[in-house]
Amino acid sequence: MEAFIKLKQIDFIFIVFLLLVTQGNIQLKLVGILFILLLRPNAILKINGLAKFYILIILLHVCSGIINFIINGVGYFINFMMVFVFWTISFIIISQINYFLKLKTIEVINATINLFFIISVLFVLYQYLSLSFDYWAINPYSISPAAGDNMKSIYSNSSVNMIVMSFFLLSYAFRTKWVFALFSLICLLMCTYMSGTVIFLVGILFSVLFFSKIKRKYKVYLVGASLISIVIFSSVSPSNVNYAMGYINRIMENEDRVPYKIKSFWQTIDYNSSSVKSLFIGAGGGNFSSRVAFMGSGDYVDWFPKTLSYSSDEFIKNHLGIWNHDFNNKWDDKNNTANQPFSFYNQIMGEYGLVGVLIFLLFYLGYVAKNWNILTYSKFAMACLLGYFLLDYWFEYFSVMVIFELLLMLDIKLNSKEEKENMNAKEIMR
């Protein structure tokens, strides 16, 4: 890593906010939001870029919420408010990212993000050492195939850490920060998150082959690095590779034993085709498939008060049924990524319908497409993110999307015409 980071180049307000808001603990996330709102309230006044997507989703949620109050009554209120707060938090976060990147110099931005990354890596190192001492083994993965679950860094779980590290890996590799990139790769592999790792490799290979403008020799390097990573991963934790291949084979067979993740997608399609309302605006936020829907049910987290629990009929008949019943079968009783109904695609289609999908396409992916010609690593990160959306409700975690959007906006800033002119001017002054 870099020899040192000058303290005067660190934006400590933003890094404290970033460390708090990406934590697994929801209370710390809220502290981070209050902290940044008190110190930088003006950031939320300008609605631009990705912030437009969040505003429109909030408006759609409010409009569909009115309809759902009429249909389902006041019992829906808690879920409605949780969804409203979650999307509002996402809006606040992207506003603060825009504010940070607009007002700070490249030196300050890089130093702040680098320090955040170093802190994340140090936590992984601590977790690895702790596990090694617990198992009394240099390679704890040889003792337990679940060792990677402990490598969660500052985040809620190892899957979040793996995805975040994949974004850092792309960012640092494209900017030739090879030491940082190497540490990103090591942390990524240490998580042993098979579903995410497979999607990452597929996303990289797809990006290299179809829309990358990098030289052919670098394409070969990336493909080679991917193959080497597979070999290393297979030798360190072969049981995880065998586990993943078993589920991939079942997906390809598409028979009765298909993983419940696939079943959940069919449930969403069936629901959307059941009525005009479900097709165009969905069941409403927190009513079909989302982290809020599961939390509000009272069956997903221990801390949610049972007296406030609520589940819509659409949720009970579909994805909650998978969670509560389908895991308890004679041939696959595992609560894992392959069986969980969690997916952003289930959420956007099931809860917001075609209108929500259109908002996402035009104002989220559309914003990326608008800046496509100047993007570098973000093209690869976007391809991977579309795959990661298969795995969970990442917008409701305030970690994966926070880092993706921070690095995306940084990519746009670094390659914008204005920034390049500023950098050229600085070189002339020197």
Tab-separated table of C-alpha atoms in Angstrom:
chain	number	residue	atom	x	y	z
A	1	MET	CA	0.000	0.000	0.000
A	2	GLU	CA	1.008	3.621	-0.282
A	3	ALA	CA	3.751	4.624	2.093
A	4	PHE	CA	1.512	6.959	4.050
A	5	ILE	CA	-1.609	9.066	3.842
A	6	LYS	CA	-1.317	12.689	4.816
A	7	LEU	CA	-3.795	13.472	7.561
A	8	LYS	CA	-4.446	16.934	6.148
A	9	GLN	CA	-5.775	15.319	2.982
A	10	ILE	CA	-8.418	13.295	4.797
A	11	ASP	CA	-12.026	14.454	4.882
A	12	PHE	CA	-12.708	13.123	8.364
A	13	ILE	CA	-16.360	14.125	8.335
A	14	PHE	CA	-17.027	12.039	5.243
A	15	ILE	CA	-14.949	9.049	6.320
A	16	VAL	CA	-16.682	8.881	9.717
A	17	PHE	CA	-20.006	9.018	7.884
A	18	LEU	CA	-18.877	6.305	5.459
A	19	LEU	CA	-17.639	4.018	8.244
A	20	LEU	CA	-20.882	4.391	10.188
A	21	VAL	CA	-23.355	4.084	7.331
A	22	THR	CA	-21.778	0.918	5.879
A	23	GLN	CA	-21.791	-0.912	9.225
A	24	GLY	CA	-23.929	-3.989	9.700
A	25	ASN	CA	-25.555	-2.466	12.769
A	26	ILE	CA	-28.692	-0.504	11.781
A	27	GLN	CA	-28.347	1.786	14.814
A	28	LEU	CA	-24.854	2.848	13.707
A	29	LYS	CA	-26.172	3.487	10.212
A	30	LEU	CA	-28.784	5.862	11.611
A	31	VAL	CA	-26.124	7.590	13.723
A	32	GLY	CA	-24.099	8.084	10.531
A	33	ILE	CA	-27.089	9.623	8.742
A	34	LEU	CA	-27.846	12.009	11.620
A	35	PHE	CA	-24.151	12.873	11.899
A	36	ILE	CA	-23.819	13.907	8.257
A	37	LEU	CA	-27.171	15.733	8.190
A	38	LEU	CA	-26.101	17.868	11.135
A	39	LEU	CA	-22.712	18.721	9.644
A	40	ARG	CA	-23.593	18.924	5.932
A	41	PRO	CA	-27.331	19.607	5.618
A	42	ASN	CA	-26.962	21.559	2.354
A	43	ALA	CA	-25.980	18.424	0.431
A	44	ILE	CA	-29.591	17.226	0.098
A	45	LEU	CA	-30.799	20.451	-1.517
A	46	LYS	CA	-29.520	19.613	-5.003
A	47	ILE	CA	-31.194	16.764	-6.876
A	48	ASN	CA	-28.984	15.567	-9.704
A	49	GLY	CA	-27.585	12.395	-11.196
A	50	LEU	CA	-28.652	9.225	-9.402
A	51	ALA	CA	-30.564	11.252	-6.812
A	52	LYS	CA	-33.385	11.616	-9.351
A	53	PHE	CA	-33.885	7.849	-9.319
A	54	TYR	CA	-34.353	7.810	-5.550
A	55	ILE	CA	-36.770	10.749	-5.572
A	56	LEU	CA	-38.943	9.092	-8.228
A	57	ILE	CA	-38.960	5.749	-6.396
A	58	ILE	CA	-40.019	7.540	-3.216
A	59	LEU	CA	-42.858	9.286	-5.101
A	60	LEU	CA	-43.983	5.981	-6.633
A	61	HIS	CA	-43.900	4.373	-3.189
A	62	VAL	CA	-46.070	7.137	-1.712
A	63	CYS	CA	-48.598	6.928	-4.553
A	64	SER	CA	-48.886	3.124	-4.428
A	65	GLY	CA	-48.938	3.341	-0.630
A	66	ILE	CA	-52.146	5.362	-0.729
A	67	ILE	CA	-53.770	2.614	-2.798
A	68	ASN	CA	-52.502	-0.058	-0.405
A	69	PHE	CA	-53.830	1.787	2.642
A	70	ILE	CA	-57.260	1.703	1.032
A	71	ILE	CA	-56.934	-2.022	0.236
A	72	ASN	CA	-55.022	-3.340	3.273
A	73	GLY	CA	-55.857	-0.816	5.982
A	74	VAL	CA	-53.594	0.817	8.585
A	75	GLY	CA	-51.801	-2.444	9.374
A	76	TYR	CA	-49.542	-1.649	6.416
A	77	PHE	CA	-48.351	1.621	8.001
A	78	ILE	CA	-45.159	0.282	9.653
A	79	ASN	CA	-43.941	-1.406	6.459
A	80	PHE	CA	-44.832	1.682	4.440
A	81	MET	CA	-42.845	3.956	6.746
A	82	MET	CA	-39.824	1.620	6.869
A	83	VAL	CA	-39.669	1.544	3.066
A	84	PHE	CA	-40.071	5.336	2.942
A	85	VAL	CA	-37.214	5.776	5.448
A	86	PHE	CA	-34.971	3.277	3.618
A	87	TRP	CA	-35.321	5.005	0.238
A	88	THR	CA	-34.911	8.413	1.909
A	89	ILE	CA	-31.660	7.231	3.505
A	90	SER	CA	-30.443	6.135	0.065
A	91	PHE	CA	-31.258	9.603	-1.272
A	92	ILE	CA	-29.352	11.250	1.585
A	93	ILE	CA	-26.328	9.020	0.963
A	94	ILE	CA	-26.095	9.730	-2.780
A	95	SER	CA	-26.547	13.451	-2.062
A	96	GLN	CA	-23.624	13.365	0.373
A	97	ILE	CA	-21.484	11.453	-2.142
A	98	ASN	CA	-22.219	14.064	-4.803
A	99	TYR	CA	-21.427	16.853	-2.332
A	100	PHE	CA	-18.145	15.238	-1.258
A	101	LEU	CA	-16.940	14.608	-4.817
A	102	LYS	CA	-17.936	18.049	-6.055
A	103	LEU	CA	-16.284	20.124	-3.341
A	104	LYS	CA	-13.136	18.133	-2.592
A	105	THR	CA	-9.960	17.889	-4.645
A	106	ILE	CA	-8.864	14.632	-6.236
A	107	GLU	CA	-6.062	14.370	-3.665
A	108	VAL	CA	-8.511	14.619	-0.758
A	109	ILE	CA	-10.988	12.229	-2.390
A	110	ASN	CA	-8.348	9.572	-3.087
A	111	ALA	CA	-6.775	9.872	0.351
A	112	THR	CA	-10.160	9.570	2.082
A	113	ILE	CA	-11.288	6.551	0.049
A	114	ASN	CA	-7.869	4.888	0.454
A	115	LEU	CA	-8.029	5.254	4.223
A	116	PHE	CA	-11.514	3.756	4.268
A	117	PHE	CA	-10.211	0.825	2.214
A	118	ILE	CA	-7.206	0.294	4.494
A	119	ILE	CA	-9.469	0.219	7.558
A	120	SER	CA	-11.658	-2.387	5.832
A	121	VAL	CA	-8.622	-4.543	5.025
A	122	LEU	CA	-7.291	-4.292	8.588
A	123	PHE	CA	-10.581	-5.634	9.908
A	124	VAL	CA	-10.333	-8.615	7.538
A	125	LEU	CA	-6.777	-9.251	8.742
A	126	TYR	CA	-7.941	-9.156	12.353
A	127	GLN	CA	-10.791	-11.579	11.595
A	128	TYR	CA	-8.418	-13.958	9.806
A	129	LEU	CA	-5.942	-13.958	12.707
A	130	SER	CA	-8.720	-14.509	15.231
A	131	LEU	CA	-10.049	-17.464	13.268
A	132	SER	CA	-6.560	-18.916	12.811
A	133	PHE	CA	-5.982	-18.816	16.568
A	134	ASP	CA	-9.417	-20.336	17.220
A	135	TYR	CA	-8.729	-23.235	14.850
A	136	TRP	CA	-4.995	-23.238	15.569
A	137	ALA	CA	-4.307	-23.395	11.826
A	138	ILE	CA	-2.632	-21.112	9.294
A	139	ASN	CA	-5.287	-22.121	6.783
A	140	PRO	CA	-8.610	-22.150	8.700
A	141	TYR	CA	-10.394	-22.985	5.436
A	142	SER	CA	-8.901	-26.468	5.593
A	143	ILE	CA	-10.640	-26.948	8.946
A	144	SER	CA	-14.026	-25.454	8.078
A	145	PRO	CA	-15.540	-24.610	4.665
A	146	ALA	CA	-17.529	-21.890	6.461
A	147	ALA	CA	-14.391	-20.035	7.553
A	148	GLY	CA	-14.994	-17.355	4.926
A	149	ASP	CA	-18.247	-16.363	6.639
A	150	ASN	CA	-16.147	-14.698	9.346
A	151	MET	CA	-14.354	-12.400	6.869
A	152	LYS	CA	-16.992	-9.687	6.888
A	153	SER	CA	-14.718	-6.701	7.599
A	154	ILE	CA	-16.828	-3.773	8.898
A	155	TYR	CA	-19.945	-4.891	7.036
A	156	SER	CA	-22.949	-7.002	7.976
A	157	ASN	CA	-21.650	-10.232	6.441
A	158	SER	CA	-18.941	-11.705	4.223
A	159	SER	CA	-21.070	-11.504	1.074
A	160	VAL	CA	-21.221	-7.711	1.397
A	161	ASN	CA	-17.468	-7.612	1.980
A	162	MET	CA	-16.790	-9.738	-1.099
A	163	ILE	CA	-18.885	-7.507	-3.364
A	164	VAL	CA	-17.418	-4.293	-1.960
A	165	MET	CA	-13.900	-5.669	-2.449
A	166	SER	CA	-14.732	-6.557	-6.058
A	167	PHE	CA	-15.581	-2.912	-6.722
A	168	PHE	CA	-12.350	-1.765	-5.064
A	169	LEU	CA	-10.390	-4.341	-7.052
A	170	LEU	CA	-11.701	-2.980	-10.354
A	171	SER	CA	-11.173	0.627	-9.324
A	172	TYR	CA	-7.585	0.146	-8.163
A	173	ALA	CA	-6.614	-2.166	-11.028
A	174	PHE	CA	-7.783	0.277	-13.688
A	175	ARG	CA	-5.914	3.099	-11.954
A	176	THR	CA	-2.793	0.892	-11.709
A	177	LYS	CA	-2.798	0.932	-7.900
A	178	TRP	CA	-1.522	-2.637	-7.918
A	179	VAL	CA	-0.817	-3.081	-4.208
A	180	PHE	CA	-4.307	-1.923	-3.299
A	181	ALA	CA	-5.714	-4.132	-6.069
A	182	LEU	CA	-3.832	-7.158	-4.728
A	183	PHE	CA	-5.194	-6.666	-1.220
A	184	SER	CA	-8.686	-6.274	-2.695
A	185	LEU	CA	-8.317	-9.584	-4.520
A	186	ILE	CA	-7.025	-11.380	-1.422
A	187	CYS	CA	-9.919	-10.098	0.713
A	188	LEU	CA	-12.390	-10.993	-2.036
A	189	LEU	CA	-11.159	-14.589	-2.166
A	190	MET	CA	-10.992	-14.911	1.619
A	191	CYS	CA	-14.758	-14.405	1.835
A	192	THR	CA	-15.351	-17.660	-0.135
A	193	TYR	CA	-18.705	-16.290	-1.284
A	194	MET	CA	-19.167	-18.663	-4.190
A	195	SER	CA	-22.236	-17.117	-5.804
A	196	GLY	CA	-20.696	-13.656	-5.760
A	197	THR	CA	-17.309	-14.904	-6.948
A	198	VAL	CA	-18.833	-16.726	-9.922
A	199	ILE	CA	-20.877	-13.661	-10.880
A	200	PHE	CA	-17.809	-11.441	-10.537
A	201	LEU	CA	-15.745	-13.623	-12.860
A	202	VAL	CA	-18.572	-13.876	-15.395
A	203	GLY	CA	-19.087	-10.111	-15.257
A	204	ILE	CA	-15.389	-9.462	-15.829
A	205	LEU	CA	-15.116	-11.887	-18.726
A	206	PHE	CA	-18.296	-10.538	-20.330
A	207	SER	CA	-17.053	-6.962	-19.987
A	208	VAL	CA	-13.629	-7.782	-21.400
A	209	LEU	CA	-14.983	-9.614	-24.401
A	210	PHE	CA	-17.886	-7.383	-25.407
A	211	PHE	CA	-17.432	-3.729	-24.521
A	212	SER	CA	-13.921	-3.179	-23.243
A	213	LYS	CA	-11.689	-0.779	-25.157
A	214	ILE	CA	-8.508	-1.893	-23.425
A	215	LYS	CA	-5.699	-3.362	-25.475
A	216	ARG	CA	-5.842	-7.027	-26.401
A	217	LYS	CA	-2.871	-7.939	-24.225
A	218	TYR	CA	-4.615	-6.534	-21.149
A	219	LYS	CA	-7.719	-8.558	-22.011
A	220	VAL	CA	-5.528	-11.626	-22.013
A	221	TYR	CA	-4.060	-10.578	-18.651
A	222	LEU	CA	-7.526	-10.225	-17.114
A	223	VAL	CA	-8.696	-13.572	-18.423
A	224	GLY	CA	-5.491	-15.145	-17.128
A	225	ALA	CA	-5.894	-13.490	-13.725
A	226	SER	CA	-9.451	-14.841	-13.517
A	227	LEU	CA	-8.284	-18.371	-14.283
A	228	ILE	CA	-5.458	-18.095	-11.750
A	229	SER	CA	-7.956	-16.883	-9.135
A	230	ILE	CA	-10.132	-19.936	-9.796
A	231	VAL	CA	-7.150	-22.267	-9.400
A	232	ILE	CA	-6.036	-20.588	-6.166
A	233	PHE	CA	-9.552	-20.602	-4.779
A	234	SER	CA	-10.059	-24.261	-5.694
A	235	SER	CA	-6.843	-25.310	-3.956
A	236	VAL	CA	-7.556	-23.300	-0.797
A	237	SER	CA	-11.206	-24.302	-0.389
A	238	PRO	CA	-12.213	-27.150	-2.747
A	239	SER	CA	-15.359	-27.937	-0.763
A	240	ASN	CA	-16.837	-24.532	-1.640
A	241	VAL	CA	-16.174	-25.141	-5.345
A	242	ASN	CA	-17.892	-28.527	-5.224
A	243	TYR	CA	-20.798	-26.956	-3.334
A	244	ALA	CA	-21.258	-24.279	-5.999
A	245	MET	CA	-21.000	-26.709	-8.908
A	246	GLY	CA	-23.734	-28.864	-7.378
A	247	TYR	CA	-26.205	-25.986	-7.454
A	248	ILE	CA	-25.133	-24.857	-10.929
A	249	ASN	CA	-25.857	-28.361	-12.224
A	250	ARG	CA	-29.319	-28.315	-10.633
A	251	ILE	CA	-30.101	-24.950	-12.222
A	252	MET	CA	-29.059	-26.268	-15.623
A	253	GLU	CA	-31.246	-29.362	-15.183
A	254	ASN	CA	-34.282	-27.177	-14.230
A	255	GLU	CA	-36.217	-30.108	-12.780
A	256	ASP	CA	-38.142	-30.554	-9.515
A	257	ARG	CA	-35.002	-30.053	-7.453
A	258	VAL	CA	-34.320	-26.594	-8.895
A	259	PRO	CA	-33.063	-24.164	-6.196
A	260	TYR	CA	-35.731	-21.991	-4.589
A	261	LYS	CA	-34.064	-18.840	-5.894
A	262	ILE	CA	-35.272	-19.895	-9.350
A	263	LYS	CA	-38.701	-20.727	-7.940
A	264	SER	CA	-38.925	-17.222	-6.458
A	265	PHE	CA	-38.449	-15.650	-9.894
A	266	TRP	CA	-41.292	-17.755	-11.300
A	267	GLN	CA	-43.476	-16.618	-8.396
A	268	THR	CA	-42.751	-12.983	-9.233
A	269	ILE	CA	-43.630	-13.505	-12.897
A	270	ASP	CA	-46.882	-15.260	-11.921
A	271	TYR	CA	-47.786	-12.429	-9.552
A	272	ASN	CA	-47.065	-9.668	-12.084
A	273	SER	CA	-49.264	-11.406	-14.647
A	274	SER	CA	-52.161	-11.828	-12.191
A	275	SER	CA	-53.687	-8.326	-12.583
A	276	VAL	CA	-53.239	-4.933	-14.205
A	277	LYS	CA	-52.292	-3.344	-10.852
A	278	SER	CA	-49.648	-5.945	-10.043
A	279	LEU	CA	-48.178	-5.607	-13.522
A	280	PHE	CA	-47.843	-1.823	-13.566
A	281	ILE	CA	-47.232	-0.766	-9.939
A	282	GLY	CA	-46.699	-4.064	-8.124
A	283	ALA	CA	-47.763	-4.897	-4.588
A	284	GLY	CA	-46.173	-1.777	-3.087
A	285	GLY	CA	-43.005	-1.312	-1.053
A	286	GLY	CA	-42.633	-3.938	1.707
A	287	ASN	CA	-45.517	-6.035	0.367
A	288	PHE	CA	-43.975	-8.677	-1.883
A	289	SER	CA	-40.216	-9.214	-1.795
A	290	SER	CA	-37.805	-6.957	0.065
A	291	ARG	CA	-35.775	-6.777	3.219
A	292	VAL	CA	-38.523	-4.650	4.750
A	293	ALA	CA	-41.160	-7.268	3.874
A	294	PHE	CA	-39.132	-9.948	5.673
A	295	MET	CA	-38.326	-7.750	8.674
A	296	GLY	CA	-41.945	-6.658	8.997
A	297	SER	CA	-43.132	-10.257	9.008
A	298	GLY	CA	-41.451	-10.880	12.372
A	299	ASP	CA	-39.889	-14.118	11.077
A	300	TYR	CA	-36.640	-12.697	9.729
A	301	VAL	CA	-35.003	-10.732	12.562
A	302	ASP	CA	-35.295	-11.121	16.332
A	303	TRP	CA	-35.356	-7.421	17.171
A	304	PHE	CA	-38.556	-6.530	15.294
A	305	PRO	CA	-41.546	-6.305	17.710
A	306	LYS	CA	-44.034	-9.122	17.114
A	307	THR	CA	-46.912	-6.771	17.955
A	308	LEU	CA	-46.026	-4.609	14.933
A	309	SER	CA	-45.554	-7.474	12.485
A	310	TYR	CA	-47.419	-7.341	9.189
A	311	SER	CA	-47.383	-9.378	5.988
A	312	SER	CA	-49.481	-8.858	2.896
A	313	ASP	CA	-51.337	-11.755	1.296
A	314	GLU	CA	-49.048	-11.473	-1.749
A	315	PHE	CA	-45.971	-11.922	0.431
A	316	ILE	CA	-47.433	-14.803	2.447
A	317	LYS	CA	-48.482	-16.757	-0.638
A	318	ASN	CA	-45.148	-16.339	-2.398
A	319	HIS	CA	-41.716	-15.551	-0.978
A	320	LEU	CA	-42.556	-15.828	2.707
A	321	GLY	CA	-43.816	-19.303	1.898
A	322	ILE	CA	-40.385	-20.199	0.538
A	323	TRP	CA	-38.734	-18.832	3.665
A	324	ASN	CA	-41.027	-20.571	6.152
A	325	HIS	CA	-41.912	-23.838	4.453
A	326	ASP	CA	-39.942	-24.822	1.378
A	327	PHE	CA	-36.597	-25.004	3.202
A	328	ASN	CA	-38.023	-27.853	5.299
A	329	ASN	CA	-37.918	-30.586	2.697
A	330	LYS	CA	-36.251	-33.961	2.507
A	331	TRP	CA	-33.797	-33.136	-0.280
A	332	ASP	CA	-32.494	-29.625	0.447
A	333	ASP	CA	-33.136	-28.000	3.810
A	334	LYS	CA	-30.421	-25.382	3.457
A	335	ASN	CA	-31.004	-21.671	3.965
A	336	ASN	CA	-28.397	-20.404	1.511
A	337	THR	CA	-28.045	-18.010	-1.415
A	338	ALA	CA	-29.241	-20.594	-3.936
A	339	ASN	CA	-32.490	-21.087	-2.024
A	340	GLN	CA	-33.230	-17.629	-0.651
A	341	PRO	CA	-35.855	-15.605	-2.562
A	342	PHE	CA	-33.837	-12.432	-1.971
A	343	SER	CA	-33.167	-10.480	-5.191
A	344	PHE	CA	-33.423	-6.865	-6.313
A	345	TYR	CA	-35.191	-8.096	-9.462
A	346	ASN	CA	-37.906	-9.701	-7.331
A	347	GLN	CA	-38.150	-6.453	-5.396
A	348	ILE	CA	-38.363	-4.003	-8.297
A	349	MET	CA	-40.848	-6.109	-10.290
A	350	GLY	CA	-42.895	-7.489	-7.401
A	351	GLU	CA	-43.199	-4.275	-5.385
A	352	TYR	CA	-42.992	-1.517	-8.028
A	353	GLY	CA	-44.069	-3.193	-11.262
A	354	LEU	CA	-43.298	-1.971	-14.759
A	355	VAL	CA	-43.362	1.664	-13.592
A	356	GLY	CA	-40.606	0.935	-11.087
A	357	VAL	CA	-38.608	-0.977	-13.676
A	358	LEU	CA	-38.945	1.932	-16.096
A	359	ILE	CA	-37.730	4.388	-13.439
A	360	PHE	CA	-34.726	2.154	-12.754
A	361	LEU	CA	-33.907	1.763	-16.445
A	362	LEU	CA	-34.226	5.464	-17.299
A	363	PHE	CA	-32.823	7.150	-14.212
A	364	TYR	CA	-30.339	4.633	-12.797
A	365	LEU	CA	-29.038	2.616	-15.701
A	366	GLY	CA	-29.815	5.597	-17.922
A	367	TYR	CA	-27.474	7.780	-15.893
A	368	VAL	CA	-24.709	5.203	-16.277
A	369	ALA	CA	-25.428	4.948	-20.022
A	370	LYS	CA	-25.297	8.737	-20.350
A	371	ASN	CA	-21.730	8.717	-19.032
A	372	TRP	CA	-20.765	5.422	-20.675
A	373	ASN	CA	-18.164	6.866	-23.043
A	374	ILE	CA	-16.060	8.308	-20.214
A	375	LEU	CA	-16.365	5.383	-17.803
A	376	THR	CA	-13.484	2.979	-17.205
A	377	TYR	CA	-13.722	0.482	-14.320
A	378	SER	CA	-17.379	1.361	-13.710
A	379	LYS	CA	-18.404	-0.444	-16.892
A	380	PHE	CA	-17.050	-3.643	-15.386
A	381	ALA	CA	-18.533	-2.853	-11.964
A	382	MET	CA	-21.951	-2.211	-13.511
A	383	ALA	CA	-21.883	-5.562	-15.333
A	384	CYS	CA	-21.036	-7.298	-12.057
A	385	LEU	CA	-23.674	-5.345	-10.115
A	386	LEU	CA	-26.427	-6.476	-12.497
A	387	GLY	CA	-25.386	-10.023	-11.621
A	388	TYR	CA	-25.155	-9.284	-7.901
A	389	PHE	CA	-28.759	-8.059	-8.037
A	390	LEU	CA	-29.735	-11.728	-8.377
A	391	LEU	CA	-28.464	-12.391	-4.865
A	392	ASP	CA	-30.083	-9.924	-2.473
A	393	TYR	CA	-31.890	-6.619	-1.852
A	394	TRP	CA	-28.687	-4.585	-1.998
A	395	PHE	CA	-30.376	-1.176	-2.012
A	396	GLU	CA	-31.617	-1.891	1.516
A	397	TYR	CA	-28.202	-2.721	2.994
A	398	PHE	CA	-26.591	0.747	2.628
A	399	SER	CA	-23.177	-0.752	1.955
A	400	VAL	CA	-22.849	-2.419	-1.452
A	401	MET	CA	-24.671	0.393	-3.259
A	402	VAL	CA	-22.894	3.089	-1.233
A	403	ILE	CA	-19.452	1.922	-2.372
A	404	PHE	CA	-20.596	1.237	-5.933
A	405	GLU	CA	-22.076	4.718	-6.282
A	406	LEU	CA	-19.078	6.379	-4.631
A	407	LEU	CA	-16.656	4.699	-7.044
A	408	LEU	CA	-18.980	5.254	-10.022
A	409	MET	CA	-19.220	8.979	-9.325
A	410	LEU	CA	-15.446	9.106	-8.790
A	411	ASP	CA	-14.931	7.450	-12.179
A	412	ILE	CA	-17.135	10.080	-13.810
A	413	LYS	CA	-15.291	12.884	-12.034
A	414	LEU	CA	-11.828	11.580	-12.952
A	415	ASN	CA	-12.710	11.300	-16.626
A	416	SER	CA	-14.879	14.363	-17.082
A	417	LYS	CA	-13.668	17.042	-19.473
A	418	GLU	CA	-13.604	19.650	-16.706
A	419	GLU	CA	-11.475	17.518	-14.406
A	420	LYS	CA	-9.011	16.641	-17.172
A	421	GLU	CA	-8.622	20.323	-17.977
A	422	ASN	CA	-7.941	21.056	-14.304
A	423	MET	CA	-5.342	18.287	-14.142
A	424	ASN	CA	-3.650	19.572	-17.303
A	425	ALA	CA	-3.582	23.085	-15.847
A	426	LYS	CA	-1.912	21.779	-12.695
A	427	GLU	CA	0.725	20.002	-14.774
A	428	ILE	CA	1.453	23.242	-16.669
A	429	MET	CA	1.769	25.161	-13.374
A	430	ARG	CA	4.367	22.665	-12.208
